[in-house]
Coordinates of C-alpha atoms in Angstrom, one line a residue:
X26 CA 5.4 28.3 -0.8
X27 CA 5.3 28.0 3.0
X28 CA 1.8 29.0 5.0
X29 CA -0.4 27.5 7.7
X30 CA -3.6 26.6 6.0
X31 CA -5.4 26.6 2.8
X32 CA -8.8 25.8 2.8
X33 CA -12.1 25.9 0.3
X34 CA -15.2 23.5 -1.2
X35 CA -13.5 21.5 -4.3
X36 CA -10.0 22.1 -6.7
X37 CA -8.0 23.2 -4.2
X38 CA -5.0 23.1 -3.7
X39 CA -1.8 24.3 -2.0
X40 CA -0.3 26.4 -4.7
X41 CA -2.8 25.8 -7.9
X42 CA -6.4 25.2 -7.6
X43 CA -6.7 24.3 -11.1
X44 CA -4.2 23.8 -13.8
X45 CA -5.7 23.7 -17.1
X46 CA -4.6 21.4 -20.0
X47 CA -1.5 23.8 -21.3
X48 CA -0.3 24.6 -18.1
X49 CA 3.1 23.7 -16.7
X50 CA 4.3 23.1 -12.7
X51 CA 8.0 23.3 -12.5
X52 CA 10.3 23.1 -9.2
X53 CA 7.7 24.2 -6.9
X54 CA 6.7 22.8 -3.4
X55 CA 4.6 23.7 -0.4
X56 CA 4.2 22.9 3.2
X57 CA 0.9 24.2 3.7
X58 CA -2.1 22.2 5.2
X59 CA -4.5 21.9 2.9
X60 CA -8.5 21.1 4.6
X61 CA -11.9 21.1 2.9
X62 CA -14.7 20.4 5.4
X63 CA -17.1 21.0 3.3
X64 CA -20.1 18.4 3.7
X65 CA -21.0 17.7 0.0
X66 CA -20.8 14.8 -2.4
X67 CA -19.7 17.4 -4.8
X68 CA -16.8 18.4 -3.2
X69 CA -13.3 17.1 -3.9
X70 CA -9.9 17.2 -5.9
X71 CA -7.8 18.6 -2.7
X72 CA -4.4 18.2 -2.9
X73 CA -1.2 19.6 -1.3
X74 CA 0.1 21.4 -4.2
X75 CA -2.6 21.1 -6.9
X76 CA -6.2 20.6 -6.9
X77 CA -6.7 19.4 -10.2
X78 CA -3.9 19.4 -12.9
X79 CA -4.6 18.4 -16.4
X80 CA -0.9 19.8 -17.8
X81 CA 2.3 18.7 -16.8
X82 CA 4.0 18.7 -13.1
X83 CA 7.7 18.0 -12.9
X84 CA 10.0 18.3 -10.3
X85 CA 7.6 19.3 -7.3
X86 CA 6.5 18.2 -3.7
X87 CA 4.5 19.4 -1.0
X88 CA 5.0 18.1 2.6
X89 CA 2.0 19.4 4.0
X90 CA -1.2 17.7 5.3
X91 CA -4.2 17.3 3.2
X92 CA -7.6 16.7 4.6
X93 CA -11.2 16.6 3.6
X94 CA -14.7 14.8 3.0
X95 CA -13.3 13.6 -0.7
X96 CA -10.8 13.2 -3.0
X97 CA -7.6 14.1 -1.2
X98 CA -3.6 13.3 -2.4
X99 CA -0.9 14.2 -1.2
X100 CA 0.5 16.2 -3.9
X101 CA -2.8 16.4 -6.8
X102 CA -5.9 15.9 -6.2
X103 CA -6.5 14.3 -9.5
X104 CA -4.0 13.9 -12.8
X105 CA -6.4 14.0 -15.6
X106 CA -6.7 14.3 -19.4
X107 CA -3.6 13.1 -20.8
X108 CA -1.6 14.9 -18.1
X109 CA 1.6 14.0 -16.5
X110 CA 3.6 13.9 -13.2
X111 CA 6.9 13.1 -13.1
X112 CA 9.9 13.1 -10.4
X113 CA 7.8 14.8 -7.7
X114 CA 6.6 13.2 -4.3
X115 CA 4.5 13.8 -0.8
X116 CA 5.6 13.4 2.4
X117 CA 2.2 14.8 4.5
X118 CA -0.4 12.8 5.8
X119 CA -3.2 12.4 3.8
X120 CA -7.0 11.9 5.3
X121 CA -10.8 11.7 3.4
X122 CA -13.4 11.0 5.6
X123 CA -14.9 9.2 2.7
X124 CA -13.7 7.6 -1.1
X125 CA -10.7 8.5 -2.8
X126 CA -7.3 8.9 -0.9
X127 CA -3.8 8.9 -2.3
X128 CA -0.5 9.5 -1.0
X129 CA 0.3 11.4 -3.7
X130 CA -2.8 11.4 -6.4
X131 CA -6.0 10.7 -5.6
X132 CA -7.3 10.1 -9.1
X133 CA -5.0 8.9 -11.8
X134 CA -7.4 9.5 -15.2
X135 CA -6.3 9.5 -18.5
X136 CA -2.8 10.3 -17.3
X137 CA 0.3 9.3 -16.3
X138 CA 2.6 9.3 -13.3
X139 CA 6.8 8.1 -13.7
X140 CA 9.8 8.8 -11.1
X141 CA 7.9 9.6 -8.0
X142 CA 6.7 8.9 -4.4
X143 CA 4.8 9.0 -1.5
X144 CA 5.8 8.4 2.8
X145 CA 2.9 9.9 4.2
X146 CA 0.0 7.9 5.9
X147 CA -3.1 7.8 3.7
X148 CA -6.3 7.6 5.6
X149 CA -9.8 6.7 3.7
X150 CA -13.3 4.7 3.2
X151 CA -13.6 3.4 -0.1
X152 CA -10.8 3.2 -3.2
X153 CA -7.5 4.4 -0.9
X154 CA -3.7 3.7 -2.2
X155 CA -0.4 4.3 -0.9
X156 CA 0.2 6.5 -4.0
X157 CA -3.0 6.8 -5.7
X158 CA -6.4 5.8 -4.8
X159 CA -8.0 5.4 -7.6
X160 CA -6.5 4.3 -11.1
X161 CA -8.5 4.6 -14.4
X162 CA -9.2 5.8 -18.2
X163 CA -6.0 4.9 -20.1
X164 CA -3.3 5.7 -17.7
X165 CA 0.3 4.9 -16.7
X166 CA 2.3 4.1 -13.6
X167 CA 5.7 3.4 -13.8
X168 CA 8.9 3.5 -11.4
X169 CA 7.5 4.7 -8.5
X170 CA 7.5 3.5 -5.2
X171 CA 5.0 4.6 -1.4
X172 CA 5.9 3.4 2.3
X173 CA 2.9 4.9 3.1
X174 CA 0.9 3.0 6.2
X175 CA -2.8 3.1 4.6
X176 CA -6.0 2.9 6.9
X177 CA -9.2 2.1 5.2
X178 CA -12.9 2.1 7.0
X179 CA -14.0 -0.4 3.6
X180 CA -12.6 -1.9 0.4
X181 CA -10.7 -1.1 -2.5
X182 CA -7.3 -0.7 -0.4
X183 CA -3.6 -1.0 -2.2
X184 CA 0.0 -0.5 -1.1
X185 CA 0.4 1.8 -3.7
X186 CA -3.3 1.8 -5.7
X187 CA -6.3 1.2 -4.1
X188 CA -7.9 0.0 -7.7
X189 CA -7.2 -0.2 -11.6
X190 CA -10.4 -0.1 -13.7
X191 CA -9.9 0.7 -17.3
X192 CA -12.2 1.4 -20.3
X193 CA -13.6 -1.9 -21.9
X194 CA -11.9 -3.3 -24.8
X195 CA -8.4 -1.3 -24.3
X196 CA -6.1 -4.1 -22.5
X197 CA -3.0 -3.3 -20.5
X198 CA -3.6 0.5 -21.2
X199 CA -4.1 0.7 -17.2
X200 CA -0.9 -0.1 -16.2
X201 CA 1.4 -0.4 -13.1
X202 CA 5.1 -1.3 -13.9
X203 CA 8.7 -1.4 -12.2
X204 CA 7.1 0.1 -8.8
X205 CA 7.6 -1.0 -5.3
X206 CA 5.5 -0.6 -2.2
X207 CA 6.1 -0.7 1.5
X208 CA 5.0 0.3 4.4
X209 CA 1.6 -1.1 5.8
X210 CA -2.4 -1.6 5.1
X211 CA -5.3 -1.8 8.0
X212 CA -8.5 -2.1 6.6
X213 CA -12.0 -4.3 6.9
X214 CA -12.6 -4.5 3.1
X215 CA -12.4 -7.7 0.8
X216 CA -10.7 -6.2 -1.9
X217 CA -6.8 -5.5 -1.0
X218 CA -3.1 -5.9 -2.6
X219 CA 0.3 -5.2 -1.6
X220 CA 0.5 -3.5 -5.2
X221 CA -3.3 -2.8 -5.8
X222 CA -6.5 -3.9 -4.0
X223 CA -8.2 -4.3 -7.1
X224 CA -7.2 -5.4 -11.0
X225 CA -10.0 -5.6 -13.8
X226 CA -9.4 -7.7 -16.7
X227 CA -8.0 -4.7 -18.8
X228 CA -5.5 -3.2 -16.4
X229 CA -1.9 -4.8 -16.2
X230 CA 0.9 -5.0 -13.3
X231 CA 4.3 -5.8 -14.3
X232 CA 7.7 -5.7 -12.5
X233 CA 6.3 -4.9 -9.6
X234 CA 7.3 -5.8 -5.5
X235 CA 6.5 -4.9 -2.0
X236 CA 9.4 -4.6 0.8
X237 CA 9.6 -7.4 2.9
X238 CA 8.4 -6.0 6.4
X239 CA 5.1 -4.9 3.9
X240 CA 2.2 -6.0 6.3
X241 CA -1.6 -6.2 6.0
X242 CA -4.0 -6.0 8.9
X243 CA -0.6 -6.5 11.4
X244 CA 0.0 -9.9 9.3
X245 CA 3.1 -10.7 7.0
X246 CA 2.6 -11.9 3.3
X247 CA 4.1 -15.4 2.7
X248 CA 7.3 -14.9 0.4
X249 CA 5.8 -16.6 -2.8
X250 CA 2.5 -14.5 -2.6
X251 CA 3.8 -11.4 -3.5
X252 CA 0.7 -10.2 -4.6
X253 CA 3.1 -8.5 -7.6
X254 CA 1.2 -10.2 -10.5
X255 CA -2.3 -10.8 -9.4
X256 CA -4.9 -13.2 -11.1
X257 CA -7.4 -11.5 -12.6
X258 CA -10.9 -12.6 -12.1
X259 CA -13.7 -12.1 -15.4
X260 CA -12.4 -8.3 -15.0
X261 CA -13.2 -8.7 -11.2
X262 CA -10.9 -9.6 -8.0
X263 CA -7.6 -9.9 -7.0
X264 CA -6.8 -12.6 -5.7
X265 CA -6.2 -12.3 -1.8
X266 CA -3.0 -12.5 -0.4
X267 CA -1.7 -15.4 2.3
X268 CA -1.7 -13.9 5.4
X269 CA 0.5 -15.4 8.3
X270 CA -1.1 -15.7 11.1
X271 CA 0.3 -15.7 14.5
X272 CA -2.5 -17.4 16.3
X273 CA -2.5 -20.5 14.2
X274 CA 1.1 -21.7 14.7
X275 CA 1.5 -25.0 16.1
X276 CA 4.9 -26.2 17.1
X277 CA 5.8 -29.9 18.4
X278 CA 9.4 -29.7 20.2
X279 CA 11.3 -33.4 19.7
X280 CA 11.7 -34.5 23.5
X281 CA 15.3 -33.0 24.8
X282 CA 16.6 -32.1 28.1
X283 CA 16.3 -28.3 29.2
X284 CA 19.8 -27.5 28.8
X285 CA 21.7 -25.0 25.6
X286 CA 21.3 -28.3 23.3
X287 CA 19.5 -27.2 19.9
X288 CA 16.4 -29.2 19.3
X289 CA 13.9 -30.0 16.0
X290 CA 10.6 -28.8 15.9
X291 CA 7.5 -28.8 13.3
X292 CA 6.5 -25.8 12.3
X293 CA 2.7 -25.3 10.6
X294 CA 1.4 -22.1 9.5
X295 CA -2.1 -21.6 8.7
X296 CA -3.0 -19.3 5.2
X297 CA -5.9 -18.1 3.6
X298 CA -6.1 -20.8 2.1
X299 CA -3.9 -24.1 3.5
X300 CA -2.0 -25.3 5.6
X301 CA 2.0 -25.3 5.1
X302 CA 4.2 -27.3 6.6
X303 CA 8.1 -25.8 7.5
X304 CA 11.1 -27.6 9.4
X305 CA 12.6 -25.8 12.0
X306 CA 15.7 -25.7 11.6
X307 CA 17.8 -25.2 14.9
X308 CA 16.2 -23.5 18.0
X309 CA 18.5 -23.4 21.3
X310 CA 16.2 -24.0 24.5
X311 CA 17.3 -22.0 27.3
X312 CA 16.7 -23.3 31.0
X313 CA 14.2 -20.4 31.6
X314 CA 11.4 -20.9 29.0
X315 CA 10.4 -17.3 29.5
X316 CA 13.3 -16.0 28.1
X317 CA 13.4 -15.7 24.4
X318 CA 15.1 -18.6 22.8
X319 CA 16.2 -17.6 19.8
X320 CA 15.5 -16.2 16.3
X321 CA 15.3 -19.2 14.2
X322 CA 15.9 -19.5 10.6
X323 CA 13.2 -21.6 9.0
X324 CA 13.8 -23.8 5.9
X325 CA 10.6 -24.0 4.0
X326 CA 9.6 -27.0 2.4
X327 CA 7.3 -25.5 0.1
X328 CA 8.4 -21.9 -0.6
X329 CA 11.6 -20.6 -1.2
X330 CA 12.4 -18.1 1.8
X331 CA 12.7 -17.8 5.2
X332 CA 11.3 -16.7 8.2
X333 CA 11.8 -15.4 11.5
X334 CA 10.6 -17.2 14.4
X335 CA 10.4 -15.7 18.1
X336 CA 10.3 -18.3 20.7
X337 CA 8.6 -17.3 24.0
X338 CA 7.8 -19.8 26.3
X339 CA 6.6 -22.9 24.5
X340 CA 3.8 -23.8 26.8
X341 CA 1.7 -20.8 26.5
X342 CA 2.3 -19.8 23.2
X343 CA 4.6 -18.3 20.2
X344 CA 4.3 -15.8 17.8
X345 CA 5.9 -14.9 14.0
X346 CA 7.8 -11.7 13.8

């Protein structure tokens, strides 16, 4: 289905408004925009091809933008009721002017989602994920992946789910397994993850990565911190991830002539946390210290990776790429 716009209050969608618990979505798509500006609290479950589906969607994806006050994904607006998505994706730009955004669902309940993905950006306030916003009841996730870039005014922010909250008593029913996110998150919040932004003490991730260039508020995640497995806290927080940051580098050149001679330095980057310390390997100073001296390879001494360096003129100051 192909269209310009598609608009309404709540369960709306851009082929099905609502798909009840019997029905089947099979090799569809749509690139219409789908927009509810309705003002309400009660409004919600837009999505770009579904509203709300509580039956099974296989094989289908909508490219079209999704916007509105609440509850907007890419693709559903919310998976509920034992229902299940599987091999479909979004590629339009999601935006909810206030909780719940997903690049592809919006609200994973009781459901559960295999084979799919997500590239669109995801804009939100509260609970907003790469590929779902919000994960809960007893519900799956399993080899999917989102390079979506997510923006969030507040908290609950994830690479691919803003936050898992399960049932009490039913552990590792809430699950994220053998998925990948990339991309990027912007956000103010407290509560964020490369995989999810927020893990209670029932809810599982396993098998689980984030691309290498994944960044969080313009910063890179040290290697080791992954942010793959999280600790759970008494059914509470992630635990943050290490942020790089650029500002806090310090580097001590050994003294050598200017001339094409490689030369040692010390390399200290500042965490969350602590401070780590990482050799420099071999840097080639150039006559002209404006001129970019090279892209170094750093041998950690604490983690097992590396990491680019840009040199620009070590008096005034350098930065990690």
């Amino acid at each position: 289905m192909t269209g310009s716009s598609v608009s309404g209050a709540s369960n709306v969608g851009g082929l099905i408004g609502n798909q009840n618990v019997l029905g089947t979505t099979v090799n569809c798509y749509t690139k219409t925009n789908v927009i509810s500006e309705k003002d309400s609290i009660l409004n919600g479950n837009i999505g770009g091809l579904i509203g709300i589906a509580s039956g099974s969607v296989i094989y289908c994806y909508a490219s079209g933008n999704v916007k509105g006050k609440r509850c907007c994904g890419g693709l559903l607006g919310s998976l509920e009721g034992m229902a299940t998505a599987n091999n479909c994706y979004a590629t339009g730009d999601v935006i909810s002017s206030d909780d719940l955004a997903g690049g592809l669902i919006e609200y994973l309940y009781d459901g559960s989602l295999a084979n799919s993905c997500s590239t669109g950006k995801v804009q939100g306030d509260i609970y907003v994920g790469g590929l779902v916003g919000k994960q809960g009841g007893l519900s799956g996730i399993s080899n999917c992946y989102s390079s979506s870039n997510v923006t969030a005014a507040s908290d609950y922010v994830g690479g691919l789910v803003g936050a898992q909250i399960s049932p009490p008593y039913f552990q590792n029913f809430n699950s994220i397994s053998n998925c990948y996110a990339g991309g990027s998150i912007e956000t103010k919040g407290e509560h964020f993850g490369a995989i999810s932004g927020y893990l209670d003490e029932e809810s599982s991730i396993s098998k689980c990565y984030r691309y290498n260039d994944f960044t969080i508020n313009g910063n890179k995640i040290l290697e080791d911190d992954k942010n793959s497995t999280p600790d759970k806290i008494n059914g509470g927080i992630i635990t943050e991830p290490k942020l790089v940051q650029a500002p806090n580098v310090n580097i001590t050149l050994s003294e050598t002539e200017n001339t094409d001679q490689p030369v040692v330095v010390q390399l200290e980057i500042m965490s969350n946390n602590e401070i780590k310390k990482f050799s420099y390997v071999k840097v080639v100073q150039k006559i002209n210290p404006s001129n970019i001296i090279s892209n170094g390879h750093i041998t950690p001494a604490d983690y097992n990776t590396d990491i680019n360096l840009l040199l620009s003129d070590f008096d005034q100051y350098s930065e990690l790429t």
